[in-house]
Structures are given as structure tokens and as C-alpha cells.
Coordinates of C-alpha atoms and ligand atoms in Angstrom, one line a residue:
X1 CA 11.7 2.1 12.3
X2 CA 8.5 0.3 11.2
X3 CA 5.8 2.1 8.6
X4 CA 2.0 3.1 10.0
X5 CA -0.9 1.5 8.6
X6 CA -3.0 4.2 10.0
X7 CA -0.7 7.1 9.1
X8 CA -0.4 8.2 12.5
X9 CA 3.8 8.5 13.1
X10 CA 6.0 9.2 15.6
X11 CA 8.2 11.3 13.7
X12 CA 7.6 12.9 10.0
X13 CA 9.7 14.7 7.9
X14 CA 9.2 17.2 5.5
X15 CA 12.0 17.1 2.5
X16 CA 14.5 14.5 2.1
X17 CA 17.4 15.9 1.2
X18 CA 20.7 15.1 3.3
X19 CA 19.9 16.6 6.5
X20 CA 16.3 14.5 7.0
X21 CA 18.4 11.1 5.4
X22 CA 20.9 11.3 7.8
X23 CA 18.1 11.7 10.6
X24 CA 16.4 8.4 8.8
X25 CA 19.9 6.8 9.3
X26 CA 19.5 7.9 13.0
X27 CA 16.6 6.6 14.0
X28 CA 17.2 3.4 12.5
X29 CA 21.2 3.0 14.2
X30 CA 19.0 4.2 17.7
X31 CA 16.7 1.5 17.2
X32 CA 19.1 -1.0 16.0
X33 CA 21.4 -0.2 19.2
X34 CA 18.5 0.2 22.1
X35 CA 16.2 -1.8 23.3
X36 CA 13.3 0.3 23.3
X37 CA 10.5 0.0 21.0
X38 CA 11.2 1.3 17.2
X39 CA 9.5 4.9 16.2
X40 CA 7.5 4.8 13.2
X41 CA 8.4 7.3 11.0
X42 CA 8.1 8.7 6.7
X43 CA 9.6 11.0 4.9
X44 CA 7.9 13.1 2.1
X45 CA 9.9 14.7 0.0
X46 CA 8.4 16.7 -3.2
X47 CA 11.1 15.9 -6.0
X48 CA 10.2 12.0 -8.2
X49 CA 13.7 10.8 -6.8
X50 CA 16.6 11.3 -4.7
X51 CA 18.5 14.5 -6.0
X52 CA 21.2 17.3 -3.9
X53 CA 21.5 20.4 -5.8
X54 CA 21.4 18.6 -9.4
X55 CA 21.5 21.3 -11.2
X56 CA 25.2 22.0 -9.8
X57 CA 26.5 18.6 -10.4
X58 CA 29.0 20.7 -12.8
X59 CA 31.8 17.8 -13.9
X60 CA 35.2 19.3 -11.9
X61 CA 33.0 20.9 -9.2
X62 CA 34.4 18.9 -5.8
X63 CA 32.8 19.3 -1.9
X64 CA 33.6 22.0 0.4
X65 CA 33.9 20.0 3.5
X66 CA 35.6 16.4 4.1
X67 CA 34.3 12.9 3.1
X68 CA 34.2 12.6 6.6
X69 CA 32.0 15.0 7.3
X70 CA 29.3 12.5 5.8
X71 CA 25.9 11.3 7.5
X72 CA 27.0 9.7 10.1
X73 CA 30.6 9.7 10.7
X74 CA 31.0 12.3 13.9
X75 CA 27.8 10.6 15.8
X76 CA 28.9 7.3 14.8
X77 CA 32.0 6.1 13.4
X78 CA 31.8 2.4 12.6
X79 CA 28.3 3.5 11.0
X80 CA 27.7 1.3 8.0
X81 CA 26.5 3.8 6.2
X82 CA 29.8 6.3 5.9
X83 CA 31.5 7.6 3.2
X84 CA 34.2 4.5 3.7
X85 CA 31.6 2.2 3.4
X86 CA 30.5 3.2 0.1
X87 CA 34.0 3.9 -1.1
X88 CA 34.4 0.1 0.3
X89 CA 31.1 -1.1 -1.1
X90 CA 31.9 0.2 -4.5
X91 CA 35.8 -1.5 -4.6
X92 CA 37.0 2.4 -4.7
X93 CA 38.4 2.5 -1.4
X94 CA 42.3 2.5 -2.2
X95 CA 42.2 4.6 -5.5
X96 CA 40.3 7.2 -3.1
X97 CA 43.1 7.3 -0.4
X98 CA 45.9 7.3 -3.4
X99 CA 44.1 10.9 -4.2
X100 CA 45.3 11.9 -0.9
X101 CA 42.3 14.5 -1.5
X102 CA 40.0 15.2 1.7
X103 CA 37.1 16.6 -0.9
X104 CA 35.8 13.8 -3.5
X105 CA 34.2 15.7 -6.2
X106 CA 30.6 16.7 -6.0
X107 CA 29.4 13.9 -8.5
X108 CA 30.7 11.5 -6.4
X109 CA 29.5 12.8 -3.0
X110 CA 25.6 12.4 -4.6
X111 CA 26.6 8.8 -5.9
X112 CA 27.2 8.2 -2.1
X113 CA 23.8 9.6 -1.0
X114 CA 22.3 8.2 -3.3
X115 CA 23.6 4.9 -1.7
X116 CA 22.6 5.8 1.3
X117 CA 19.3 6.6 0.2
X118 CA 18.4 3.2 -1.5
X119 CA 18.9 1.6 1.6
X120 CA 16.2 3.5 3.3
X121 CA 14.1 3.8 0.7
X122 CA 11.3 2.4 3.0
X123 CA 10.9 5.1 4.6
X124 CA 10.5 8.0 2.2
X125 CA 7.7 8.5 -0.4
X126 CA 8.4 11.2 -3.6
X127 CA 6.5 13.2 -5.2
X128 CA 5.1 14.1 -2.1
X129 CA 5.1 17.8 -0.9
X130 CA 3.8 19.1 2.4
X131 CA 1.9 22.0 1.7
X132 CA 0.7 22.5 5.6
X133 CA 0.9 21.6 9.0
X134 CA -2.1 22.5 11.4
X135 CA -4.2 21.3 14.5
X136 CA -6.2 18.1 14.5
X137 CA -9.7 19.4 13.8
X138 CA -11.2 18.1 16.8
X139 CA -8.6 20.2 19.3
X140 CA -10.7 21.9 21.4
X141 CA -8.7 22.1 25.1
X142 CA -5.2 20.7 26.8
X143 CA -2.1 20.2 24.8
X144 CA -2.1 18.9 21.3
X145 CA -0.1 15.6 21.1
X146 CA 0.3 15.4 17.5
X147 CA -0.6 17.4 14.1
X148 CA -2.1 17.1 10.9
X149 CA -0.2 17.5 7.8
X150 CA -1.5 18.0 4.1
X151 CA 0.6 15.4 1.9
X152 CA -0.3 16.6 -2.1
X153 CA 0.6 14.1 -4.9
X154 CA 2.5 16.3 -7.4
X155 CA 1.9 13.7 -10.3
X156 CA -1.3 12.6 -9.5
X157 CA -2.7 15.5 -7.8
X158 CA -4.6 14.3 -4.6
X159 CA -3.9 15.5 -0.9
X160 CA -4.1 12.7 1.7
X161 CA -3.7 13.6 5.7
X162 CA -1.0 12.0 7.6
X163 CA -0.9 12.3 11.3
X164 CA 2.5 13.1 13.5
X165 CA 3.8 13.2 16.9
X166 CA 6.6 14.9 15.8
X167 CA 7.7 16.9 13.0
X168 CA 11.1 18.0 11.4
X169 CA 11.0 20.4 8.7
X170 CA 13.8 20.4 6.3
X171 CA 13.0 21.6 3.2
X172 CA 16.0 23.3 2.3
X173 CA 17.5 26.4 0.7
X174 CA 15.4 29.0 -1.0
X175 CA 17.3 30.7 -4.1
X176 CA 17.3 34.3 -3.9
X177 CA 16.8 36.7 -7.2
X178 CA 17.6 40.8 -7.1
X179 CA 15.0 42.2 -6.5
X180 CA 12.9 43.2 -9.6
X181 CA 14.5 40.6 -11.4
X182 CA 12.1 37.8 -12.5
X183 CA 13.7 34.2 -14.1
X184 CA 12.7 33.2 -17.2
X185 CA 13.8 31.0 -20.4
X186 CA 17.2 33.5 -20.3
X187 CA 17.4 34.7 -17.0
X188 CA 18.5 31.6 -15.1
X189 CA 19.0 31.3 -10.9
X190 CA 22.3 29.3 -10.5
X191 CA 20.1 26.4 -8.4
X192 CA 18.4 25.7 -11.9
X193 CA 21.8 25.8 -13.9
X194 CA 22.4 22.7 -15.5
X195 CA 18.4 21.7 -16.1
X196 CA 18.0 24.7 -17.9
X197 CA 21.6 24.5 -19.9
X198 CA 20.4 20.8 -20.8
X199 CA 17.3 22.1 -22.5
X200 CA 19.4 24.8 -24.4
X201 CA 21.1 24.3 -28.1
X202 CA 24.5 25.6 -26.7
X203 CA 25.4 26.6 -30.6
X204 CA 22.9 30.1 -29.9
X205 CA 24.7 31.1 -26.5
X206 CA 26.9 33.0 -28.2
X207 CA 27.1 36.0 -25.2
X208 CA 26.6 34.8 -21.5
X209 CA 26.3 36.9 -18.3
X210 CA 27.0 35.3 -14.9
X211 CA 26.2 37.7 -11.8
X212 CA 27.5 37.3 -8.1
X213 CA 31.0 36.3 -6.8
X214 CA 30.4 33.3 -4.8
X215 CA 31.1 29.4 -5.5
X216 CA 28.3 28.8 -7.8
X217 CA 29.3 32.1 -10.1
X218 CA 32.8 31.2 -9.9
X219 CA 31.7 27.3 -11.2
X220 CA 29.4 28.5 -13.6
X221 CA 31.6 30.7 -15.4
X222 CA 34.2 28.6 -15.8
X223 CA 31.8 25.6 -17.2
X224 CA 30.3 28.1 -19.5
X225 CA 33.9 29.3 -20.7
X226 CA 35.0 25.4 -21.2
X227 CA 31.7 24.2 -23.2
X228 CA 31.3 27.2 -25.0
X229 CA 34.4 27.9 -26.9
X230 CA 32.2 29.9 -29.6
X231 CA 30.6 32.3 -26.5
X232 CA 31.6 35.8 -24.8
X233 CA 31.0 34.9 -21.0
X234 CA 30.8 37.9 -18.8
X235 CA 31.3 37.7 -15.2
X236 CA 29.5 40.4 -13.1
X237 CA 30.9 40.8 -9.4
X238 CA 29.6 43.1 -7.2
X239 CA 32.8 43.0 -5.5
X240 CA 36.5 44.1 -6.8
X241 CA 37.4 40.6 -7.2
X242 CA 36.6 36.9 -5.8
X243 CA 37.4 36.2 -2.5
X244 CA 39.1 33.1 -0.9
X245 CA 36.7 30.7 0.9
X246 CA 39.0 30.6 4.6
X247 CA 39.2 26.8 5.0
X248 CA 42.2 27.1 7.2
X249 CA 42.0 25.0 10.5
X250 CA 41.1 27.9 13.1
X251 CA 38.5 29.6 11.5
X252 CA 37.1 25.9 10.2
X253 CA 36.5 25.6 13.6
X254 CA 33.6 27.3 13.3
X255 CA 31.7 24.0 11.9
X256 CA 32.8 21.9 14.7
X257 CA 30.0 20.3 16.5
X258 CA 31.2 22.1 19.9
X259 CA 30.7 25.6 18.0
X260 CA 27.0 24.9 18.3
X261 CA 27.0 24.8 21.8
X262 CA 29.5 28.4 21.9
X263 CA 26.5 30.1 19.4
X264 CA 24.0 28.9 21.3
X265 CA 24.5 29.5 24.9
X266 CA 26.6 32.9 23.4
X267 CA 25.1 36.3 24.2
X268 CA 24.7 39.0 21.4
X269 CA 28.4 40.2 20.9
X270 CA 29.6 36.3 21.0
X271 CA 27.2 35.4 18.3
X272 CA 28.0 38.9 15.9
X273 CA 31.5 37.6 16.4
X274 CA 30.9 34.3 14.7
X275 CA 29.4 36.4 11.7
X276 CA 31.9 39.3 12.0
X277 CA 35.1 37.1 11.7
X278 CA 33.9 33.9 9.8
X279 CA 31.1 34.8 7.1
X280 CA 34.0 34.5 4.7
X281 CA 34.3 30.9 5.4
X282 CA 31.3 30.4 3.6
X283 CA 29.3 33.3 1.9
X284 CA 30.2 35.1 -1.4
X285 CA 33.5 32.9 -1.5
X286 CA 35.4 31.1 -3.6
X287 CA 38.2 28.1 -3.2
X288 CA 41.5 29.1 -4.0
X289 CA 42.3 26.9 -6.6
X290 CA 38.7 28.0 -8.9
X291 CA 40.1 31.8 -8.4
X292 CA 43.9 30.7 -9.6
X293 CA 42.4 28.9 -12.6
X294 CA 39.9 31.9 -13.9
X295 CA 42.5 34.6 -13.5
X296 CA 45.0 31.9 -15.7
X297 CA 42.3 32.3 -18.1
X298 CA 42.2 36.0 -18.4
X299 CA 46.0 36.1 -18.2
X300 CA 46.2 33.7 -21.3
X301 CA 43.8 35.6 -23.2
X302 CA 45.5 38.7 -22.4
X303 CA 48.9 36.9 -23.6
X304 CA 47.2 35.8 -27.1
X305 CA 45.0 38.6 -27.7
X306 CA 41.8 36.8 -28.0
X307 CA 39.4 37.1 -25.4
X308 CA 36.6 35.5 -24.6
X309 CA 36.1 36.1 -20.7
X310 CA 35.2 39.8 -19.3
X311 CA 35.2 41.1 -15.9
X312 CA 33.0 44.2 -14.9
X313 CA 33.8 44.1 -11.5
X314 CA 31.9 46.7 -8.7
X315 CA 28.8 45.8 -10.6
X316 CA 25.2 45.1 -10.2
X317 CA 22.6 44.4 -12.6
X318 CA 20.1 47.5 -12.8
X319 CA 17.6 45.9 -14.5
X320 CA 16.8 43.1 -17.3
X321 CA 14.6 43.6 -20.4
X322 CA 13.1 41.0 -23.1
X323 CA 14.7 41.9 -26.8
X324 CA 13.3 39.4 -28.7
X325 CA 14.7 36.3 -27.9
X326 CA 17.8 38.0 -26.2
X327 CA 17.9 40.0 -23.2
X328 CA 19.4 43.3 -22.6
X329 CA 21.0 43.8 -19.3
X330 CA 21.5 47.3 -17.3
X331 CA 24.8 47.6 -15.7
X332 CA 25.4 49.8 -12.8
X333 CA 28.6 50.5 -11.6
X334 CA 29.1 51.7 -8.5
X335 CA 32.2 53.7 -9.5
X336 CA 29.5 56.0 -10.4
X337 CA 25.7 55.8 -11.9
X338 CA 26.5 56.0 -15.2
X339 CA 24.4 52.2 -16.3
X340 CA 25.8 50.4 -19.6
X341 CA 23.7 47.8 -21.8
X342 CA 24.7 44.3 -22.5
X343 CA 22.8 42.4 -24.8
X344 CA 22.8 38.4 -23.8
X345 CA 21.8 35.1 -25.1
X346 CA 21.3 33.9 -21.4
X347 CA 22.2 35.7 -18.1
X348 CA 22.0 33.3 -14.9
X349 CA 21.9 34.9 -11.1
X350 CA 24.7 33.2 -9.1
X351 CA 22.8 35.6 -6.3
X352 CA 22.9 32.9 -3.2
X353 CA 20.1 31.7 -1.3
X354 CA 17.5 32.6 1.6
X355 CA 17.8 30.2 4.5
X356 CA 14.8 28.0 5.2
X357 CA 12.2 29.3 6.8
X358 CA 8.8 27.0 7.9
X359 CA 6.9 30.0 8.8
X360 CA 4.6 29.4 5.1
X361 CA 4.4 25.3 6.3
X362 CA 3.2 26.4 9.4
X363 CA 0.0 28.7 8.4
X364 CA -2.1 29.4 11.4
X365 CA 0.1 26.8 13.4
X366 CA 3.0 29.9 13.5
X367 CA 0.9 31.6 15.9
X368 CA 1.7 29.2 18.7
X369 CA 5.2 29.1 17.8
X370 CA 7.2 32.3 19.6
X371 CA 9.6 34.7 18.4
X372 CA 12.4 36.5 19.4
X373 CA 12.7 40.3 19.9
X374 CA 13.7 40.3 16.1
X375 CA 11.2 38.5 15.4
X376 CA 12.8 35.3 14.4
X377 CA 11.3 32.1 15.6
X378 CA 12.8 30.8 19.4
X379 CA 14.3 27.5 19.2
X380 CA 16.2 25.1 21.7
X381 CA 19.2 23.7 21.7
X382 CA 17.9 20.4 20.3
X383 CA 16.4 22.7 17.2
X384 CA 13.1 22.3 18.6
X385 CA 10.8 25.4 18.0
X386 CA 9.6 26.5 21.4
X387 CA 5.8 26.9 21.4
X388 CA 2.8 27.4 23.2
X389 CA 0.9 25.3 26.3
X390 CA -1.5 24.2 23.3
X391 CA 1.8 22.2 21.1
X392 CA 2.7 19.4 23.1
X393 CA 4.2 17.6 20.2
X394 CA 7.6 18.3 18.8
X395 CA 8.6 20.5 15.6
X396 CA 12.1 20.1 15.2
X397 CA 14.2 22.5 12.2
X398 CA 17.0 20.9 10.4
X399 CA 17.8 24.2 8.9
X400 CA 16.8 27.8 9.4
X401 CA 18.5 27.7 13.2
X402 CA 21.2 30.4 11.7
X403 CA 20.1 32.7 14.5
X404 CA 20.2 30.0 17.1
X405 CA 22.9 27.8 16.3
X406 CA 25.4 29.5 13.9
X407 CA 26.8 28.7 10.5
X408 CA 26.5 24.9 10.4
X409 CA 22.9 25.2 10.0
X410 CA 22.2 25.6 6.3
X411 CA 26.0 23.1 5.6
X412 CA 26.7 19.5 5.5
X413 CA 29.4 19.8 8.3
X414 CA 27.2 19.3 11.8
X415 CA 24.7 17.2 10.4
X416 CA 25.1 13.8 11.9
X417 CA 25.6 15.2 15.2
X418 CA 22.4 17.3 14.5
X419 CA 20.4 14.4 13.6
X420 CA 21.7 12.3 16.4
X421 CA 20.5 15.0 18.7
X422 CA 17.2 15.4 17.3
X423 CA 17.2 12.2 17.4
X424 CA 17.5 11.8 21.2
X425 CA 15.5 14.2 22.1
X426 CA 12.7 12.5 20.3
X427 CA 13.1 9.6 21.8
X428 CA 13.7 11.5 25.5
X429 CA 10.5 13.2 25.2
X430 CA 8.9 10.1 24.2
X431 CA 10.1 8.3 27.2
X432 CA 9.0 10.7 29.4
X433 CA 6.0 10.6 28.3
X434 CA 4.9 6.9 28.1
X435 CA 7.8 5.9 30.5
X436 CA 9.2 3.4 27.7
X437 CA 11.5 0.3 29.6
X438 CA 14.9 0.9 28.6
X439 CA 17.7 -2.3 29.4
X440 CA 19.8 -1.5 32.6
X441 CA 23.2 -0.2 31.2
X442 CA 21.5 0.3 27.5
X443 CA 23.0 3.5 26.3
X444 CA 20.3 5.9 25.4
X445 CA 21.8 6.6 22.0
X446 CA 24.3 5.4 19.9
X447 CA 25.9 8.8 19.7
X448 CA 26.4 9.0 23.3
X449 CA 28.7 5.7 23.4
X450 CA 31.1 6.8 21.0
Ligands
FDA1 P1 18.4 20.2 0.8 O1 18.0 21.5 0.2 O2 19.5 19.5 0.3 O3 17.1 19.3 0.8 C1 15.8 19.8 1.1 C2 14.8 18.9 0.4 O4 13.5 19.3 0.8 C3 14.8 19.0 -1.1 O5 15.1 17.8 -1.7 C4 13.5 19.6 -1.5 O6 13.0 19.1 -2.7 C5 12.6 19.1 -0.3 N1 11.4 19.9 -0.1 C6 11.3 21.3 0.0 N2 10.1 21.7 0.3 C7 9.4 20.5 0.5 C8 8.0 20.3 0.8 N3 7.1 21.2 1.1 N4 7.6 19.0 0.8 C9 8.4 18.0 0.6 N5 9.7 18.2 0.2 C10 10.2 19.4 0.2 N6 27.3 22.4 2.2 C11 28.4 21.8 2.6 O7 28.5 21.7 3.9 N7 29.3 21.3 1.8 C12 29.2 21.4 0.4 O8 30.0 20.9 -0.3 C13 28.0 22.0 -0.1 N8 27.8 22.1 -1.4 C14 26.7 22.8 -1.9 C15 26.6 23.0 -3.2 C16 25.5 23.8 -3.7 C17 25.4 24.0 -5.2 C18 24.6 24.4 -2.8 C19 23.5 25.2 -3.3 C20 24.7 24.2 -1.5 C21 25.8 23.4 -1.0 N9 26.0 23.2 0.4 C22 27.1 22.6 0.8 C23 24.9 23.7 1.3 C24 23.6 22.8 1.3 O9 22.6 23.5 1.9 C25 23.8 21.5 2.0 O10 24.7 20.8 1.3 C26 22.5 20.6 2.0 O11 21.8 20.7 0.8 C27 21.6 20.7 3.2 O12 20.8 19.6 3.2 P2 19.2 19.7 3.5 O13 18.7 18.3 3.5 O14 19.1 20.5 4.8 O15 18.6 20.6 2.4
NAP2 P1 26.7 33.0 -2.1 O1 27.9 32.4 -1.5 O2 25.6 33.6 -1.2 O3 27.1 34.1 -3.1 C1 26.2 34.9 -3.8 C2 26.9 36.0 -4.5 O4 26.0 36.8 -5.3 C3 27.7 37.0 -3.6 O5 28.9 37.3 -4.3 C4 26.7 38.1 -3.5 O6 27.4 39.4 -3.2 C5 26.2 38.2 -4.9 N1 25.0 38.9 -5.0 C6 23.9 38.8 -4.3 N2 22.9 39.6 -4.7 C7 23.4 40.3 -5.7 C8 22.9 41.3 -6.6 N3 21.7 41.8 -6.5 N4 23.7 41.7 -7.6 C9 25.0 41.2 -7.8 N5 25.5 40.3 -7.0 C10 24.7 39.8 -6.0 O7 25.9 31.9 -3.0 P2 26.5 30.6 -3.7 O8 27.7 31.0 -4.5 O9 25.3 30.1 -4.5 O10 26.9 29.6 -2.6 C11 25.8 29.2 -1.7 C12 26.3 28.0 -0.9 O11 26.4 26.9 -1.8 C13 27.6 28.2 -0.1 O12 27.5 27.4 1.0 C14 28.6 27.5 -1.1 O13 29.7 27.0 -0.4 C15 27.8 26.4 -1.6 N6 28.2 25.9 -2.9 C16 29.1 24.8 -2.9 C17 29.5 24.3 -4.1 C18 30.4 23.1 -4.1 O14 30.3 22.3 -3.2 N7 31.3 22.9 -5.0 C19 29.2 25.0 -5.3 C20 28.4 26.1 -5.3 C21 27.9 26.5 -4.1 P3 27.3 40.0 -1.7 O15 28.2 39.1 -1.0 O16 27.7 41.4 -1.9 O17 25.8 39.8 -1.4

């Protein structure tokens, strides 16, 4: 990859999180392997540094898939940018394999990208949010070969305009709050978790409320129960109880690469299916051994009398009002309507996310960018959003594709084989169009070979 002078690229990318890295990594393994001329290409990602889901780096939290489900490993094995090779670079290897653990904890996972970033830090700029995509100005007639794309400062404050052939939007995750529930300095989303507890004298949380029943609620309550020994921590769950996170090896095969291809080219019924049978692999679920060790905990404090952690299960938060510096929460069971107050210190939503959606990126571009019958955006198999006549250039999702390509889309678990394929089909389209010489017997990527 080499940078633009003129800020005219072949590829940009919005967001840098691990999904648009391992697509940095990509381009740089094609290039490194083929002998056709290198793509220029940046990265603008909004936050000062390199950072996955900081605020859940919670101490004992480990990952949900396998270290070798890194961000390269399944396009390219002998990558030397995989989870071994860090584990090598940083003398760990051996004490790693002693663990015989597939999941390294979640601290260690972001030491790794963050590895992996610093040795493409050429490419991305932070501090740096796209806050639009549109036409060149002087489009007028025939297919538009590249966009513009407003690049703001967010510490200086200045918006430049950066030129691309193609775009990949990956901007992530949006948390999700009930509705008529607004966050402030006591009413937490779990994706701002530890930021907020950081900035919070944990001597005056003396009554917590955690809502949902997923992973993060599940994490959350547990930290809170651990660091605050002085604290009531109530657990909300909508549900009767938690529910195991199925990471047994059929239904994990549902985050195989070749699973993409079964969504994809699957009709209606074939794609409900996926949903039906295997949402509990990953939404509103919770690993075995995080459910074992919170019931322990209610057990023990039922066996010694003191009790610290409540359930009220078959809840939902009605509503959430300001009393002085506390908050008093609504309670609605859904036994019946009867609602019950619960006066806080700090309640934080553990309420999941909304998958990315580039439709506020795009502006006025969204109207040459078709839809389904439901409405949701059409997109190929190579996650490229299908468009008018008028977008000749490409703009590629990395996220968002739930619709399209199943439940690896918003996960960890396809994305070097994602990458690699966005990848190629960059570099297709760009062959086609300028007829690039490729060496006789020169595979076309590095994917392919392996
Ligand atoms: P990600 O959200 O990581 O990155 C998007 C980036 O875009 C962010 O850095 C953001 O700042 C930036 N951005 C957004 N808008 C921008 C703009 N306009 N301009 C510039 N930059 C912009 N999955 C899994 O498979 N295994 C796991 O163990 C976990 N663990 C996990 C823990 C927690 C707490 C959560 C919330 C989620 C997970 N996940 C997961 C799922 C998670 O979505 C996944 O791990 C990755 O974060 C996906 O990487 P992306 O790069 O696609 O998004
Ligand atoms: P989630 O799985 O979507 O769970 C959200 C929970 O909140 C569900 O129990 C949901 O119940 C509940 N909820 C939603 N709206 C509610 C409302 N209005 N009132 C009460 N409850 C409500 O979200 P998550 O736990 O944040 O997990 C998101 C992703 O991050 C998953 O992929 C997960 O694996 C990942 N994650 C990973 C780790 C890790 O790697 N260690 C840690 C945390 C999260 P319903 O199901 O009824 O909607």
C-alpha cells in the first residue's frame, strides 16, 4: 500500500476497528504476494488511538471465539501478523499453549490488536471521523468513478475532503437504550462501562442496577459485586433466568466462512432458519461458566444470610427519574402491571446494540443505493452495496450485512475471510477496469493459494 499526496485513494475506510485492520493487513499481504501495482489506501477512524470495546476490558472477561479466529489466520495461515505471532513476538507462546484455553482473555486479545495495529500505523489517521460521503461536485453525466468524503478533525475541528475509488464503511456497533430512557451521569449504556466507573468514587455506589441478560450484564454484575463489597447490586432480566451462549461444535457452525455462502445464496425459510435455531449462539447469552459463578454467589449468600446480590427476574425498567443525585427506577414485572420503585446510585443498560447501518454516512448518496422489499439496503456477495448506473465506484460494508450474510457480520469469527474477499474484489474490479498486468501463474490473492 503506498499513501496519496493528492488524497485521491483507491480504497478508504471509515472506522478502524478490527474488521477495517484486518482489511489493512489484506491489502498489504495482496500486494506483498502479487505482482500488480500496490492500492493506495487510509483509514480514518474517529477515536485519538487504537481502542476495541475499552470500556469492557473488565479484568476476568475472556473472548467468545478462538485465538485463531484472529485477523488473518483462515485467509492466511503463515500470516505474520496472527495471534501466534504475537504470542511468539512477546516470548508468551508456551505459557499460552500450557493454558490449554482456546479463548485468551479479552485484555490480551486488544494487546494483540493493538500489535497489529502499530505495524500499520501508516495507514490510519485518528481523530478523524467521516461525517459524509457524496458525489464529486462536478458529476454531471456517466458513472461516477470515485466519491468525496468529509474527513472532520475532532481535536482541531477542521473538515478536509479526501477523494476514493472505493469505500468500506465499518464503523461499528450502535448501543441501544429502552426506549424513553435517556443516559446520563447514573444511567450508564454497558459500551461506556468502565469510562464512566473510572470517573466514579466507588465509596457512593452503595445500590447498583444492571438491566438485560446478555454477556455484558452478566460481566458487569459480577465486576460490580467484586469491587463493591460495600454495594447492593441488582440484576434486572427480562427473562426467567440467563441463558447459555450454545458454543457447541454444530451450531458453531454457523460462523464458518462456508455459512456465508448457505445465508447468502439461501432463500427466505433457509435464512429464518439460521435466526430461528442459532440466535442463542450469540444474542442475550451468556457462557456457562459466568452463569455457574453468579448463581455460586446467590447460593453463598443464601447459605450465610447476608446478601448483597438481588434478582428480579421477568423484569423491565418502566421508566427512570432524577432524585437528587440518585435515581429512582420503575420496575415492571410482567407477572403482572403492578410497577415497584428502586432507588439507585447508578443504573447501567446492558440493553445490546443496533447493527451498523451507513444509511446517515451516506446522505443524499442513499438514494442511489437500492433496497430490498423490507427495505434493507441490497448487497452482494462480496458486501458490496448494489447501486445505481450513476456509482461506478465500490462501497463495500464490513458490518451491517446481517440480512445478507448471517450472523458473522457484526462478530470477529469471518473477518479475515471477509476482508480477503473484499479485498479481491477490489482489486478484480480494478483490473478490469484499467486491465492491470498480472505475472503468468501469479495467484490473484493470497487467500486463494492457501
Ligand atoms: P468496531 O466497533 O470494533 O470498530 C468500529 C470503529 O469505527 C470504532 O473504532 C469507531 O470509533 C469507528 N467509527 C465509527 N464511526 C466512525 C466515523 N464516522 N468515522 C471514523 N471512525 C468511526 N465478537 C466476537 O466475535 N468475539 C468476541 O469475543 C467479541 N467480544 C465483544 C465484546 C464486546 C463488549 C462487544 C460490545 C462486542 C464484542 N464482539 C465480539 C462483537 C464486536 O462487534 C466485534 O468484536 C468487533 O468489534 C467488530 O469489529 P468492527 O471493526 O467491525 O467494529
Ligand atoms: P445482547 O446479547 O444483545 O443482550 C442484551 C440484553 O438486554 C438481552 O438480555 C435483552 O433481552 C436485554 N434487553 C434489551 N432491551 C431491554 C429492555 N428494554 N429492558 C430489559 N432488558 C432488555 O447484548 P450484549 O450482552 O451487550 O452482547 C452484545 C455482543 O457483545 C454479543 O456478541 C456478545 O457476545 C458480545 N460481548 C462479548 C463479551 C466478551 O467477549 N467477553 C462481553 C460482552 C459482550 P431480549 O433478549 O429480551 O431483548
Amino acid at each position: 500500500m503506498i499513501a496519496c499526496e493528492n488524497e485521491y485513494y483507491d480504497v478508504v475506510g471509515i472506522g478502524f476497528g478490527p474488521s477495517n485492520l484486518s482489511l489493512s493487513i489484506s491489502l498489504e499481504e495482496h500486494h506483498a504476494n502479487v505482482l500488480t501495482a500496490p492500492l493506495s489506501a487510509a483509514f480514518f477512524e474517529r477515536q485519538p488511538s487504537f481502542g476495541w470495546h475499552r470500556n469492557m476490558l473488565l479484568p476476568s472477561a475472556t473472548m467468545q471465539i478462538s485465538f485463531l479466529k484472529d485477523l488473518v489466520t483462515f485467509r492466511n495461515p503463515v500470516s505474520r501478523f496472527s495471534f501466534v505471532s504475537f504470542l511468539h513476538d512477546q516470548g508468551r507462546l508456551a505459557q499460552f499453549v500450557n493454558r490449554k484455553d482456546f479463548f485468551p482473555p479479552r485484555q490480551e486479545f486488544h494487546q494483540y490488536l493493538e500489535w497489529a495495529e502499530s505495524k500499520m500505523a501508516n495507514v490510519v489517521s485518528y481523530d478523524s471521523a467521516v461525517t459524509g460521503i457524496r458525489l464529486p461536485p462536478d458529476h454531471t453525466h456517466g458513472p461516477a468513478d470515485h466519491v468525496r468524503l468529509d474527513v472532520r478533525d475532532t481535536v482541531g475541528g477542521g473538515t478536509r475532503q479526501i477523494k476514493a475509488r472505493n469505500v468500506v464503511v465499518s464503523t461499528g456497533l450502535q448501543p441501544r437504550m429502552p426506549d424513553g430512557i435517556t443516559r446520563d451521569a447514573a444511567v450508564w449504556h454497558s459500551s461506556e462501562f468502565l469510562g464512566r466507573y473510572g470517573r466514579t468514587d466507588p465509596a457512593k455506589l452503595r445500590s447498583v442496577a444492571v438491566v438485560g441478560a446478555g454477556q455484558s450484564a452478566a460481566e458487569i454484575t459480577k465486576f460490580l459485586h467484586e469491587k463493591l463489597p460495600h454495594a447492593q447490586v441488582h440484576a434486572i432480566l427480562p427473562s426467567y433466568g440467563y441463558s447459555v451462549a450454545d458454543d457447541t461444535p454444530f451450531a458453531n457452525q454457523v460462523f464458518d466462512a462456508e455459512a456465508v455462502d448457505d445465508y447468502h445464496f439461501g432463500d427466505g425459510p433457509a435464512r429464518d432458519a439460521f435466526w430461528r435455531y442459532h440466535r442463542n449462539t450469540n444474542y442475550g447469552v451468556v457462557d456457562d461458566a459466568d452463569i455457574r459463578h453468579l448463581y455460586q454467589v446467590v447460593y453463598d449468600e443464601d447459605v450465610t444470610g447476608v446478601k448483597r446480590l438481588h434478582y428480579s427476574n421477568l423484569t423491565k425498567v418502566d421508566s427512570v427519574q432524577k432524585a437528587g443525585e440518585r435515581r429512582r427506577v420503575q420496575l415492571r414485572s410482567l407477572r403482572g402491571q403492578d410497577l415497584k420503585p428502586l432507588d439507585v446510585d447508578v443504573i447501567v443498560f446492558a440493553t445490546g446494540y443496533d447493527t451498523m447501518d451507513p444509511t446517515a454516512l451516506l446522505g443524499d448518496l442513499d438514494r442511489h443505493c437500492l433496497r430490498d422489499e423490507s427495505g434493507r439496503h441490497r448487497v452482494t456477495r462480496d458486501y458490496r452495496l448494489v447501486t445505481t448506473p450513476e456509482l461506478a465506484c465500490g462501497i463495500y460494508l464490513q458490518g451491517g450485512t446481517e440480512h445478507t450474510h448471517g450472523l458473522t457480520s457484526s462478530l470477529l469469527s469471518n473477518i479475515a475471510v471477509r476482508s480477503g474477499e473484499i479485498a479481491d474484489s477490489i482489486i478484480q474490479r480494478r483490473a478490469e477496469r484499467e486491465v492491470v498486468p498480472v505475472a503468468a501463474g501469479t495467484p490473484t490473492a493470497v487467500h486463494e493459494t492457501l
